[in-house]
GROMACS .gro file of C-alpha atoms in nm:
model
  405
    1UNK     CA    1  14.993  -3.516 -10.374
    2UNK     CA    2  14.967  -3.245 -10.082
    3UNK     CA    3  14.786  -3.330  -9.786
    4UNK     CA    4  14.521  -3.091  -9.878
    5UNK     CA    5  14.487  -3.234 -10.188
    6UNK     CA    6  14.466  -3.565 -10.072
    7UNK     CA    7  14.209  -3.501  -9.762
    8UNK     CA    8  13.989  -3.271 -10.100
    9UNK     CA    9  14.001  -3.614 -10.316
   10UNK     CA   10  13.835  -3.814 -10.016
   11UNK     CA   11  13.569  -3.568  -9.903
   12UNK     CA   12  13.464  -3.510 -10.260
   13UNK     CA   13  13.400  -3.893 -10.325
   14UNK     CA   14  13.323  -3.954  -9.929
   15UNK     CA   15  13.057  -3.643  -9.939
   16UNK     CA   16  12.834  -3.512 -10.144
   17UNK     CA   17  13.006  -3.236 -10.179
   18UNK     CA   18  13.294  -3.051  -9.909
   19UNK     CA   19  13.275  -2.660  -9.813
   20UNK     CA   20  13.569  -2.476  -9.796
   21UNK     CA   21  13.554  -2.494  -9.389
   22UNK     CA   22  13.509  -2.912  -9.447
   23UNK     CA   23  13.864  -2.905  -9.632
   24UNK     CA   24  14.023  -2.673  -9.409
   25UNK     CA   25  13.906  -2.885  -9.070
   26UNK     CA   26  14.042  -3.181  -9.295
   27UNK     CA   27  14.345  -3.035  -9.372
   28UNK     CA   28  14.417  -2.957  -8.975
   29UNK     CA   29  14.301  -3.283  -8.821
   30UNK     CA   30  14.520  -3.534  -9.130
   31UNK     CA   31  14.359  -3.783  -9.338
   32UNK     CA   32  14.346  -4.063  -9.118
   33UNK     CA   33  14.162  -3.862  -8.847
   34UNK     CA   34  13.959  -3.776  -9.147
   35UNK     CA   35  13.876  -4.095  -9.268
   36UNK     CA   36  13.799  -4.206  -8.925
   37UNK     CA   37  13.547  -3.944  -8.844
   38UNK     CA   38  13.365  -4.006  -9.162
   39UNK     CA   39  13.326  -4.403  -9.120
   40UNK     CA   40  13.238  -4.338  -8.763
   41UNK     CA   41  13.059  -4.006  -8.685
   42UNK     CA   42  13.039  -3.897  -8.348
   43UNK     CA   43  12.764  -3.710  -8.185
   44UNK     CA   44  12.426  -3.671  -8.296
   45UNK     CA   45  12.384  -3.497  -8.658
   46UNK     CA   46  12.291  -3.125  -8.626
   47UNK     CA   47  12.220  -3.081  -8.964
   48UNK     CA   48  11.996  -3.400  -8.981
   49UNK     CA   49  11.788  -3.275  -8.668
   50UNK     CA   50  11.680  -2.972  -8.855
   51UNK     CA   51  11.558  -3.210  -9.102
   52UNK     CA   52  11.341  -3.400  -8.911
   53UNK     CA   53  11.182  -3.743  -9.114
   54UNK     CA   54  10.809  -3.570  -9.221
   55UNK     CA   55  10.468  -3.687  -9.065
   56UNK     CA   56  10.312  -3.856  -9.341
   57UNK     CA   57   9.997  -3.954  -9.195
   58UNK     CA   58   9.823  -4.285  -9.252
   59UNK     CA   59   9.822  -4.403  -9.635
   60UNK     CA   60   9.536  -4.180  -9.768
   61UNK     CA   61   9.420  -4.540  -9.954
   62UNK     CA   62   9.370  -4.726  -9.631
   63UNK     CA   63   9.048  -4.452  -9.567
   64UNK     CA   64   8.879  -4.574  -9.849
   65UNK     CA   65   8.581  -4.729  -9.791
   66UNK     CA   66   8.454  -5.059  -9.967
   67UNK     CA   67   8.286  -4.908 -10.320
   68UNK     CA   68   8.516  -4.602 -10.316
   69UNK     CA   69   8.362  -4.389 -10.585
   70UNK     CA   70   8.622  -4.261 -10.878
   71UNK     CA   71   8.606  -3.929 -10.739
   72UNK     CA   72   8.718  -4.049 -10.437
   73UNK     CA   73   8.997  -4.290 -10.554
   74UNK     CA   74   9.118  -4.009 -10.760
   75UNK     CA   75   9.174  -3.744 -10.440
   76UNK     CA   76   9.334  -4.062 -10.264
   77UNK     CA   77   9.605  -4.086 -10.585
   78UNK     CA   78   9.651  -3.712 -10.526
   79UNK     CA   79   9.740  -3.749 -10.141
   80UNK     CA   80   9.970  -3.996 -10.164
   81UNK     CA   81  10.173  -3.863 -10.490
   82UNK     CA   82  10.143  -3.560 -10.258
   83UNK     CA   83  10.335  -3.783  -9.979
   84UNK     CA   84  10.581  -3.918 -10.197
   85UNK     CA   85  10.650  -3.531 -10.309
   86UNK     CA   86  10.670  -3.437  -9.945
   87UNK     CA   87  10.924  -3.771  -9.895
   88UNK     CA   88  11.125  -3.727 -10.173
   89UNK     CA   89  11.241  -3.300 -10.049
   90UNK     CA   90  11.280  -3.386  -9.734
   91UNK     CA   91  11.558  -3.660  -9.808
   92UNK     CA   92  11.704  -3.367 -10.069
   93UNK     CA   93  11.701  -3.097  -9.760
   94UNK     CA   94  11.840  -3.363  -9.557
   95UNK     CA   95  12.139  -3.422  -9.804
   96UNK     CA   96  12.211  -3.098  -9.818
   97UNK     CA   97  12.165  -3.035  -9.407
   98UNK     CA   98  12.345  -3.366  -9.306
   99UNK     CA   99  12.676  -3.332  -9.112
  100UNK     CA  100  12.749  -3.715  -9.110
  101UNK     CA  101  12.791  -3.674  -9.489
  102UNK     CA  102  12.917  -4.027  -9.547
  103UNK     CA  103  12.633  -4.188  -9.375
  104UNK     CA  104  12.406  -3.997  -9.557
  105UNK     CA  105  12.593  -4.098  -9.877
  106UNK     CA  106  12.607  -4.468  -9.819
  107UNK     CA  107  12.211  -4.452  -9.735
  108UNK     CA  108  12.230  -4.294 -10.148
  109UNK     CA  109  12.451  -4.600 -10.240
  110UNK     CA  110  12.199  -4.851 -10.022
  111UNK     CA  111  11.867  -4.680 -10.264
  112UNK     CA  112  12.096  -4.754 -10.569
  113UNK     CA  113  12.202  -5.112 -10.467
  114UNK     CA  114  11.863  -5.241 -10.338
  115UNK     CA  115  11.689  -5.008 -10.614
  116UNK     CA  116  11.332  -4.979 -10.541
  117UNK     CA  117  11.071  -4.762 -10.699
  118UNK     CA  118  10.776  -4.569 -10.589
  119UNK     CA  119  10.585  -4.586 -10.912
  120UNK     CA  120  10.547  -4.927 -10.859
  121UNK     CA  121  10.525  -4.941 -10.460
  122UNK     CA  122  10.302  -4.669 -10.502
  123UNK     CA  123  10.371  -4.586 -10.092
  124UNK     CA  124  10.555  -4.307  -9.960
  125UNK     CA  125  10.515  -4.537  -9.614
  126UNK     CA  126  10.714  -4.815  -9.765
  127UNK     CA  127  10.984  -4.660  -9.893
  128UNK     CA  128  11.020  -4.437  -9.565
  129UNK     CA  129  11.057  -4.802  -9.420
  130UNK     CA  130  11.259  -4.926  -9.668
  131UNK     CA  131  11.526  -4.611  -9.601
  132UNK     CA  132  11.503  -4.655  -9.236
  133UNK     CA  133  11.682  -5.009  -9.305
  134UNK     CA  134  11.943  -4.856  -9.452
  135UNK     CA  135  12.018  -4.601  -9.204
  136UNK     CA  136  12.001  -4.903  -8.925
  137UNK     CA  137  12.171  -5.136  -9.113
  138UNK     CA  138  12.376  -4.953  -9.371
  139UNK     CA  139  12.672  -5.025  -9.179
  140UNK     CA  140  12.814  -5.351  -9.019
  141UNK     CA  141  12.759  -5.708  -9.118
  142UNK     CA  142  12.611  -5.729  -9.443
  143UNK     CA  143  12.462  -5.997  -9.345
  144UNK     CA  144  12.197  -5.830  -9.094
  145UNK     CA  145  12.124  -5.568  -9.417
  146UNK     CA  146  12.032  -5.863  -9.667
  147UNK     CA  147  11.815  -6.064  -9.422
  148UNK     CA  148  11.641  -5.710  -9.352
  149UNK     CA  149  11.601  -5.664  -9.767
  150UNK     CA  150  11.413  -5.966  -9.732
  151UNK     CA  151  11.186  -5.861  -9.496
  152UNK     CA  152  11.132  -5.510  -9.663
  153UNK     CA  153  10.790  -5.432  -9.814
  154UNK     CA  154  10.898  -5.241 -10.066
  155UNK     CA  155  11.139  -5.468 -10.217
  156UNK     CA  156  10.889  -5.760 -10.180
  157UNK     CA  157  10.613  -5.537 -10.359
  158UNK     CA  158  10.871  -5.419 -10.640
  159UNK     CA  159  11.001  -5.766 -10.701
  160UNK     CA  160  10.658  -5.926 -10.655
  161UNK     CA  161  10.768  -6.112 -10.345
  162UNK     CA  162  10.412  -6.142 -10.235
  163UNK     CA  163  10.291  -6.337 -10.510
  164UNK     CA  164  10.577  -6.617 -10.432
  165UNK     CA  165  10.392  -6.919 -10.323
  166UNK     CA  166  10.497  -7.275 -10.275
  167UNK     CA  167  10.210  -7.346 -10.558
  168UNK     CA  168  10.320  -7.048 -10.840
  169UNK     CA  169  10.711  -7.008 -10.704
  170UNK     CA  170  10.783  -6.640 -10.844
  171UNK     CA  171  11.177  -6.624 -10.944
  172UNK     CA  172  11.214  -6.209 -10.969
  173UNK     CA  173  11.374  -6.166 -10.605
  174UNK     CA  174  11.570  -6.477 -10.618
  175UNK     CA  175  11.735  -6.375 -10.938
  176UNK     CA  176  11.798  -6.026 -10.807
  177UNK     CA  177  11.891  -6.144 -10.524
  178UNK     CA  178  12.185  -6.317 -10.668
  179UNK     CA  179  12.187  -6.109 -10.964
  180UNK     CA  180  12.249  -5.723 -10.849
  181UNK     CA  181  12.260  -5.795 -10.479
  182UNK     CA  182  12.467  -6.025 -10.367
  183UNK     CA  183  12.736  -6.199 -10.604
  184UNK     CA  184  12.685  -6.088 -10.950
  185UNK     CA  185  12.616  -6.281 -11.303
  186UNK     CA  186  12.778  -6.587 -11.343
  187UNK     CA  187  12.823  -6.736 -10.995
  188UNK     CA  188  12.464  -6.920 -11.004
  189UNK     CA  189  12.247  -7.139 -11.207
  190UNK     CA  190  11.919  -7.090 -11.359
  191UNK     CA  191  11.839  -7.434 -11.132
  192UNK     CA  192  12.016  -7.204 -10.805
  193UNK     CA  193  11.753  -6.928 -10.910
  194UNK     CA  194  11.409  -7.135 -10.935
  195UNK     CA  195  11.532  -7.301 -10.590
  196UNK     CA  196  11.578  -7.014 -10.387
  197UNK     CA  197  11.280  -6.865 -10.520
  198UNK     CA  198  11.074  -7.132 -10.317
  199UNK     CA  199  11.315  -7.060 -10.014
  200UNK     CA  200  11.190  -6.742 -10.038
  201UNK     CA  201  10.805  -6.832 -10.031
  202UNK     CA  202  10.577  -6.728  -9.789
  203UNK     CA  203  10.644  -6.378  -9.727
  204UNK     CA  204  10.368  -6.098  -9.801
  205UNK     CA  205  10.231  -5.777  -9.742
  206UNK     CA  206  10.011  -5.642  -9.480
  207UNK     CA  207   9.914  -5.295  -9.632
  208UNK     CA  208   9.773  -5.210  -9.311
  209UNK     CA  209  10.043  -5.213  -9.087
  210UNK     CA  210  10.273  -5.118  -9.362
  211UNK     CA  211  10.481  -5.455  -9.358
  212UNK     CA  212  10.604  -5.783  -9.470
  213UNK     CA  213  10.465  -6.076  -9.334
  214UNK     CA  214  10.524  -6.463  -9.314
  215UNK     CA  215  10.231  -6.696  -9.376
  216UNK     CA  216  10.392  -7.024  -9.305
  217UNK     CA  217  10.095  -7.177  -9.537
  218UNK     CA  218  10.241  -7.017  -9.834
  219UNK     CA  219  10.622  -7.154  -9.785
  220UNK     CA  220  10.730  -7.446  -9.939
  221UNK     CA  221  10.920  -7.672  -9.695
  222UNK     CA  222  11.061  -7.912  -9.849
  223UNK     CA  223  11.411  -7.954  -9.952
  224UNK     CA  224  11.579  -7.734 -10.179
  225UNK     CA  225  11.919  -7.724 -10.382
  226UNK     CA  226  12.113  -7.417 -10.388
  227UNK     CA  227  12.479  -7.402 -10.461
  228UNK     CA  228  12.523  -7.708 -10.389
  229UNK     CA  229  12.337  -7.681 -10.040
  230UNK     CA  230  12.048  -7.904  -9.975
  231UNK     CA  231  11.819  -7.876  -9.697
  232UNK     CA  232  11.432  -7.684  -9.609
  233UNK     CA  233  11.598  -7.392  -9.663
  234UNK     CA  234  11.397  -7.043  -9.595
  235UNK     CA  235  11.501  -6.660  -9.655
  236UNK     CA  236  11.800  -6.642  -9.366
  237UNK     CA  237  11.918  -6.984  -9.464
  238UNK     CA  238  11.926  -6.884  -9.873
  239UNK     CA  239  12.084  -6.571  -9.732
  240UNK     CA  240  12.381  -6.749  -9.562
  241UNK     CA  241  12.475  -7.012  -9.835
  242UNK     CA  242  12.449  -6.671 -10.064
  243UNK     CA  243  12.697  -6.451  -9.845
  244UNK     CA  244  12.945  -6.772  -9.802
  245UNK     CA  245  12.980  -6.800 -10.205
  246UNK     CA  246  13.332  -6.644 -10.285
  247UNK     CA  247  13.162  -6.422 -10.482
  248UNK     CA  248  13.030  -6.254 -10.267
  249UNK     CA  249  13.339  -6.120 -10.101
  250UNK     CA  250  13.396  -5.954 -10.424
  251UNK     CA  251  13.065  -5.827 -10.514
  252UNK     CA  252  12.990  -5.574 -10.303
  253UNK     CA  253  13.363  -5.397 -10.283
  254UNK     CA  254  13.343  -5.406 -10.633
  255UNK     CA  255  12.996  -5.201 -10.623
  256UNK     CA  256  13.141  -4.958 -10.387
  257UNK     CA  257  13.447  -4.871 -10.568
  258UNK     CA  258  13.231  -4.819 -10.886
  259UNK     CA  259  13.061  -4.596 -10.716
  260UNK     CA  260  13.278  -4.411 -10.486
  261UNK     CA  261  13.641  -4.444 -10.682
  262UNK     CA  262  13.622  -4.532 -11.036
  263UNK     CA  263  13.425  -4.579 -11.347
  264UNK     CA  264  13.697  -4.801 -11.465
  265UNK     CA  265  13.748  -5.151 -11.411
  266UNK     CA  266  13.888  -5.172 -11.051
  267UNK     CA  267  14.262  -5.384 -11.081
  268UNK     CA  268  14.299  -5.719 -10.920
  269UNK     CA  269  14.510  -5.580 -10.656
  270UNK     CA  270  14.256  -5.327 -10.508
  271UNK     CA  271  13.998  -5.622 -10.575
  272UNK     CA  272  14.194  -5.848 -10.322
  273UNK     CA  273  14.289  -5.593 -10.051
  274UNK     CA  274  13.924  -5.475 -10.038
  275UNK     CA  275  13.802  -5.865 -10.028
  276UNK     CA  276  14.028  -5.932  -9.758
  277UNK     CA  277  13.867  -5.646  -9.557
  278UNK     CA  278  13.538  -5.732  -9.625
  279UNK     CA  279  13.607  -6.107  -9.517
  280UNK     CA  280  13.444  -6.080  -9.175
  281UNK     CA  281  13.134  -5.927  -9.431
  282UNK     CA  282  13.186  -5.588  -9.243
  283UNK     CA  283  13.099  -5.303  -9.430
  284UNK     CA  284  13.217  -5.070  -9.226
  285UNK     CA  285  13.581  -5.233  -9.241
  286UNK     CA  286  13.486  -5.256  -9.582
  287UNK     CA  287  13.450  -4.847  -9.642
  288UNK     CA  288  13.759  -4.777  -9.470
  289UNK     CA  289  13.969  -4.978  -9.641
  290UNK     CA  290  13.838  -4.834  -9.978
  291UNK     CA  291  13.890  -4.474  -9.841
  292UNK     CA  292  14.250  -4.528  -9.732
  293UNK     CA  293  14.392  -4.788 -10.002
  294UNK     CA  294  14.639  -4.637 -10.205
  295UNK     CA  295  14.503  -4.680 -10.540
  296UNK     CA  296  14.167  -4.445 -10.408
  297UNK     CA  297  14.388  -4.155 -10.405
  298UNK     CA  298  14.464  -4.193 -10.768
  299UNK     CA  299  14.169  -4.214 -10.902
  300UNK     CA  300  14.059  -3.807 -10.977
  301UNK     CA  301  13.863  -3.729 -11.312
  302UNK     CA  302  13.766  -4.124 -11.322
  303UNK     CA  303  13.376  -4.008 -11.202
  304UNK     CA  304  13.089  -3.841 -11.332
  305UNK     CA  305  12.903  -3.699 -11.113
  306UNK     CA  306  12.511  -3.874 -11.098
  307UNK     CA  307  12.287  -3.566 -11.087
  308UNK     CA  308  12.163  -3.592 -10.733
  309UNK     CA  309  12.541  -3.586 -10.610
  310UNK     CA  310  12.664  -3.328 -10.846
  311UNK     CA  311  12.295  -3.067 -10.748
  312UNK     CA  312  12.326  -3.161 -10.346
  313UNK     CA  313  12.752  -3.077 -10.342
  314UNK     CA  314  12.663  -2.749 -10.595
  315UNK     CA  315  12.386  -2.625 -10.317
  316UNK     CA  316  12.621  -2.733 -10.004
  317UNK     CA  317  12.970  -2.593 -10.103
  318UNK     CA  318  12.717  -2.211 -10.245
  319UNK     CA  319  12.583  -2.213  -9.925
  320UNK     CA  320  12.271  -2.122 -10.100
  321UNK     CA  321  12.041  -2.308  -9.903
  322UNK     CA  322  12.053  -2.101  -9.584
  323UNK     CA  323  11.949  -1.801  -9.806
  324UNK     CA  324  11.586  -1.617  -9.904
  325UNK     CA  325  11.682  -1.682 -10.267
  326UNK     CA  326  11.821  -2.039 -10.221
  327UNK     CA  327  11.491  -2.091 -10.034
  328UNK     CA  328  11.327  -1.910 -10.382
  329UNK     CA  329  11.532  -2.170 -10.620
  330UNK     CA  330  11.407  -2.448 -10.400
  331UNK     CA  331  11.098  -2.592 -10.607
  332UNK     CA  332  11.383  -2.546 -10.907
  333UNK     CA  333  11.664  -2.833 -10.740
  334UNK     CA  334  11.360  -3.076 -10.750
  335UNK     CA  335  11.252  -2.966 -11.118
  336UNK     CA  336  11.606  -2.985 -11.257
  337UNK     CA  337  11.672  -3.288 -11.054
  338UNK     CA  338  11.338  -3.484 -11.239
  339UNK     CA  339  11.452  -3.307 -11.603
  340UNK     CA  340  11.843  -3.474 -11.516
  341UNK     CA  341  11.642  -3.819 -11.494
  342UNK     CA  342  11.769  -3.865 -11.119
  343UNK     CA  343  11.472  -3.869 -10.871
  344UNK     CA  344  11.498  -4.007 -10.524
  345UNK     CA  345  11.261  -4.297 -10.514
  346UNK     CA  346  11.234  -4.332 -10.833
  347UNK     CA  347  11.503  -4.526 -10.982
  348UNK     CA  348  11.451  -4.664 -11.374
  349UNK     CA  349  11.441  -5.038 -11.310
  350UNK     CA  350  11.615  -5.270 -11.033
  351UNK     CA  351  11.940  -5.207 -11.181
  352UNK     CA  352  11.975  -4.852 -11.077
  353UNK     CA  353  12.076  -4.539 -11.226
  354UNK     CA  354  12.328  -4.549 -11.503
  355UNK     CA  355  12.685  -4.407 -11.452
  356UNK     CA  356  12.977  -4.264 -11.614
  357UNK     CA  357  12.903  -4.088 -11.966
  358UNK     CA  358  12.571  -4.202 -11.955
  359UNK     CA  359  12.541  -3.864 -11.765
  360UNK     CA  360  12.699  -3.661 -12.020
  361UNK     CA  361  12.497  -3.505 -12.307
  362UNK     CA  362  12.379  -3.195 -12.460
  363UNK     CA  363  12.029  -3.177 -12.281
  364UNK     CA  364  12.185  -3.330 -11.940
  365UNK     CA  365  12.532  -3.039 -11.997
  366UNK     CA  366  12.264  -2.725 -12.025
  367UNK     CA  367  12.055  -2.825 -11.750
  368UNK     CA  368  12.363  -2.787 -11.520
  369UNK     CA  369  12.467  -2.471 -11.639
  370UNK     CA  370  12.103  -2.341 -11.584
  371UNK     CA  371  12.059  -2.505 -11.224
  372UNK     CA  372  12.466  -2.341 -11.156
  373UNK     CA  373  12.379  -2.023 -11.294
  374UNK     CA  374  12.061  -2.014 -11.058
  375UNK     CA  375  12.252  -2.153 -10.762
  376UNK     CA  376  12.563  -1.916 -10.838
  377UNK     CA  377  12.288  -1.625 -10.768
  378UNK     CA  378  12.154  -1.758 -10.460
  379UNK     CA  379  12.538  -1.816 -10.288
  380UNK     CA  380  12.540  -1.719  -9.956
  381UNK     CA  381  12.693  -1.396  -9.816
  382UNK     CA  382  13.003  -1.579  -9.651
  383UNK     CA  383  13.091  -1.762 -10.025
  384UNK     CA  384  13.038  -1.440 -10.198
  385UNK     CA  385  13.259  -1.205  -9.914
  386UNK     CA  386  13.531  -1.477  -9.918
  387UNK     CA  387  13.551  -1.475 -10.294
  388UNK     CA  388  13.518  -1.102 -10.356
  389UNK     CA  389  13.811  -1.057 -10.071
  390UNK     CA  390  14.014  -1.245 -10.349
  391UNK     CA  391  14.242  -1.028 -10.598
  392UNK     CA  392  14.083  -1.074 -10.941
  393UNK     CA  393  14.364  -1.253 -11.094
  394UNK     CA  394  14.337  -1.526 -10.822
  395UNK     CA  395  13.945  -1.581 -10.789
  396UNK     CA  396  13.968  -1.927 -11.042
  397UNK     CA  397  14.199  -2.067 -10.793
  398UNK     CA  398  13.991  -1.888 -10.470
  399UNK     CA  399  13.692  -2.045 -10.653
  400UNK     CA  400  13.830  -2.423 -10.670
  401UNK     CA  401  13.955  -2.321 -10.267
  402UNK     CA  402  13.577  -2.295 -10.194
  403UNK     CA  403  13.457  -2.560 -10.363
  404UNK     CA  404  13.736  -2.844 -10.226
  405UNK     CA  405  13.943  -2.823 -10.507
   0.00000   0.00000   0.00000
């Protein structure tokens, strides 16, 4: 494999989708300088401060008065789907606008890890919030990111944290917890699950102020089993015994490889190098190691492309944002992104969006082709020039060049 090659591979999985100029800076600077820059961006993010995070204004529910008439609740359902609309393109532009593409990526991974809806939430607020941990804590010790989760409105409201009481002990975070978050099925019991469920006790939400809180009335204190640690464990100390499990040093790369590398299984070997990384639960050392072990380079055609990544690449690498009729196809990216079943926010249940061929049908294969054949039209005047300087014969090959083939 060439070096251009090689640097293409990573910024295709590592972005969500490379320009030609991406590849060609790639190319010049060699992978690892590559790699580096992407795990640790320098500078602020141009693209991201032309994208600024949208004034929501204050929850149009909180206004309500006491007695709200129907009338009334009904505009107050209109303003906020109106705020989660106004959420939901913004993070879209910013995909598309973000220079720190990897960042922006991971903070994509993060929403399908920790999956959380806004159809249950119901707050464009809370999920704002909930993103906002991500982007803090995205990177680093995992560790700081799961004690935050627990702390996060919006996954307490979608998991029904805040009806977890030491008198009516409500298992769904727990489970999820262990389940999809942290080590996987099979490395806890059904007695590990009803036991960290009262660790977890205590915490609800203050609407208000748009956040968790603890009410140490509601938390039961006394001792509790899990994994075969007893003590009056609460939410950091279930967190701890839950990131110590050998499990959980396999969880997580395995998540991010599925993601990032391969539909397929990932081999023991790749499993242990990318544990052994993540043994200081760093997911930053975590990232780089997948991006440079040998077995990522080899794993082209192994992806399908979920819907949000495959639109946001097809819009950066046309250039047709920056253009009056990518501006005109703009309302179209969100409609074909809600008929391709892939809405920011809005995730099917608390396992996240499917992968692989799940992607792949008739409906789901003519949708693209109409959202291309749109996009193709609205390419911007430097992708069109540079392909129409190509001779004829070579425009499939000065086509894949633009795209980071």
């Amino acid at each position: 494999m060439g070096e251009r090659e090689r640097v293409a591979h990573l910024l295709r999985r590592a972005t969500f989708g490379p320009t030609a100029d991406e590849v060609d800076r790639a190319e010049r600077d060699g992978f690892a300088a590559t790699v580096e820059r992407l795990v640790r961006p320098a500078g602020r993010d141009a693209g991201a401060g032309r994208t600024p995070v949208p004034e929501l204004g204050e929850d149009p529910y909180l206004k309500l008065a006491k007695g709200a008439s129907r009338e009334q609740r009904q505009k107050a359902r209109q303003a906020r789907k109106a705020q989660v609309q106004e959420l939901t393109h913004w993070w879209v532009d910013r995909m598309i606008a973000a220079e720190h593409q990897l960042a922006e990526k991971l903070v994509f991974f993060w929403h399908g890890h920790w999956a959380t809806s806004v159809q249950k939430v119901n707050s464009a607020h809370l999920m704002l919030a909930q993103q906002q941990v991500f982007r803090r804590d995205g990177w680093g010790d995992f560790g700081v990111l799961v004690r935050a989760m627990l702390r996060d409105a919006a996954l307490i409201q979608w998991l029904d944290g805040q009806r977890n009481t030491r008198k009516a002990p409500n298992e769904n975070l727990a489970r999820e917890l262990m389940e999809l978050f942290t080590l996987g099925i099979g490395a806890y019991t059904e007695a590990d699950v009803k036991a960290a469920a009262r660790a977890l006790t205590g915490w609800t939400l203050d609407r208000d102020a748009g956040r968790a809180v603890f009410q140490p009335a509601r938390h039961d204190k006394t001792d509790k089993t899990v994994l075969g640690h007893t003590g009056p464990l609460d939410a950091d100390g279930l967190a701890g015994i839950l990131l110590d499990q050998p499990a959980a040093g396999t969880f997580l790369p395995a998540r991010l490889w599925f993601r990032f590398a391969s539909g397929e299984p990932m081999p023991d070997a790749v499993r242990d190098r990318l544990s052994a990384a993540f043994a200081g639960r760093d997911v930053t050392a975590l990232v780089r190691a997948m991006l440079t072990d040998e077995a990522f380079g080899a794993t082209g055609g192994q992806l399908v492309k979920q819907p949000v990544e495959w639109l946001v690449g097809a819009v950066r690498q046309l250039g047709a944002a920056g253009t009056a009729a990518g501006m005109k196809q703009r309302k179209q990216i969100y409609q074909g992104l809600n008929r391709l079943d892939q809405v920011p926010f809005r995730p099917p249940s608390v396992g996240g969006w499917p992968a692989g061929t799940a992607w792949l049908n008739t409906f789901s294969t003519q949708t693209r082709v109409q959202l291309a054949q749109a996009l193709a039209a609205a390419a911007s005047p430097a992708f069109t020039e540079r392909l129409s300087a190509a001779p004829a014969a070579g425009r499939p090959d000065a086509v894949d060049n633009l795209i980071g083939r």
